[in-house]
């Protein structure tokens, strides 16, 4: 059976580090909580003066191609999944980021399109490309995202004035890029990937122009978002999926688990709920939240790249990626890794 496999992976993190202590010191009001303790974010990377969403995505894509045996000209498709789409100070909708990346990389024969699905963007791009490969429409392609998302932190610092403010989640984000090259294989690779959107909860986390100043802002109802019913969107969907396959969470034999990097304490709660619902111990978690923060659509693949680079994952490992995104998007991606160069 033809399936897709991760042939190469790349990531890019800006060099400038901003600690949570430094960021909170810029608030106009006295900090109402210990953000580092509450979120688990000690620091994050912040774009340089000459960096934007496009340059960050481009750097990640080039790193993935450097780690690949293929050239850009060998790609059949380029899919861009950024939430933020800045070039300089402009937010670009047309032409598509995928087209601009394709042309700059030299992937001249590749079809190209953008996918937008909040922090589940790259997982959505992988899902679409996986389906294209399984159908025989393409043989290989690149899924890439560059997130220059810390401007929402700048807005939050200027505007937060209350103890419970809907912009507090904005203080946990960091800038990063990630890219994965998928190709067709008849061996180990993507076991399955499924996503589900529960639009009834869409208003709980919204990004838009600020209603108070000239800037982009993120408004999150944290109390409503961190609710057991939201976390059950993942467990109930995967439970049904595995039951239909005559399998179970324990029987799948995952070696590692990567959650969306949004909150350390929330992830601990999610794992407790998952252990109860699946009646199974959770596999070891891989994370970079403490040093990179929430890097939006790139987070799972930044974690994966970081672990591969540091030798914390061996070839043949089976990894489960679990999204948590505005929309609200839940789901799961299971992949068995080959011998990747990073």
mmCIF file of C-alpha atoms in Angstrom, residues 31 74 91 101-102 105 152 169 176 183 217 231 243 246-247 267 273 303 325 336-337:
data_model
loop_
_atom_site.group_PDB
_atom_site.id
_atom_site.type_symbol
_atom_site.label_atom_id
_atom_site.label_comp_id
_atom_site.label_asym_id
_atom_site.label_seq_id
_atom_site.Cartn_x
_atom_site.Cartn_y
_atom_site.Cartn_z
ATOM 1 C CA UNK A 31 1.754 41.334 36.587
ATOM 2 C CA UNK A 74 11.961 17.636 -7.797
ATOM 3 C CA UNK A 91 0.120 41.169 5.530
ATOM 4 C CA UNK A 101 8.074 30.182 -1.779
ATOM 5 C CA UNK A 102 7.931 27.921 -4.844
ATOM 6 C CA UNK A 105 13.147 28.010 -3.911
ATOM 7 C CA UNK A 152 0.386 39.841 19.221
ATOM 8 C CA UNK A 169 -2.355 33.819 25.948
ATOM 9 C CA UNK A 176 9.572 29.935 14.305
ATOM 10 C CA UNK A 183 7.257 11.350 -0.421
ATOM 11 C CA UNK A 217 -4.340 40.874 18.635
ATOM 12 C CA UNK A 231 -9.927 17.858 25.455
ATOM 13 C CA UNK A 243 -12.129 0.863 17.582
ATOM 14 C CA UNK A 246 -10.020 -3.262 15.909
ATOM 15 C CA UNK A 247 -7.190 -1.613 17.802
ATOM 16 C CA UNK A 267 -0.907 19.263 28.719
ATOM 17 C CA UNK A 273 -7.846 12.698 30.952
ATOM 18 C CA UNK A 303 9.523 19.754 18.580
ATOM 19 C CA UNK A 325 -6.122 24.789 17.658
ATOM 20 C CA UNK A 336 6.750 5.899 12.090
ATOM 21 C CA UNK A 337 10.046 7.668 11.452
#
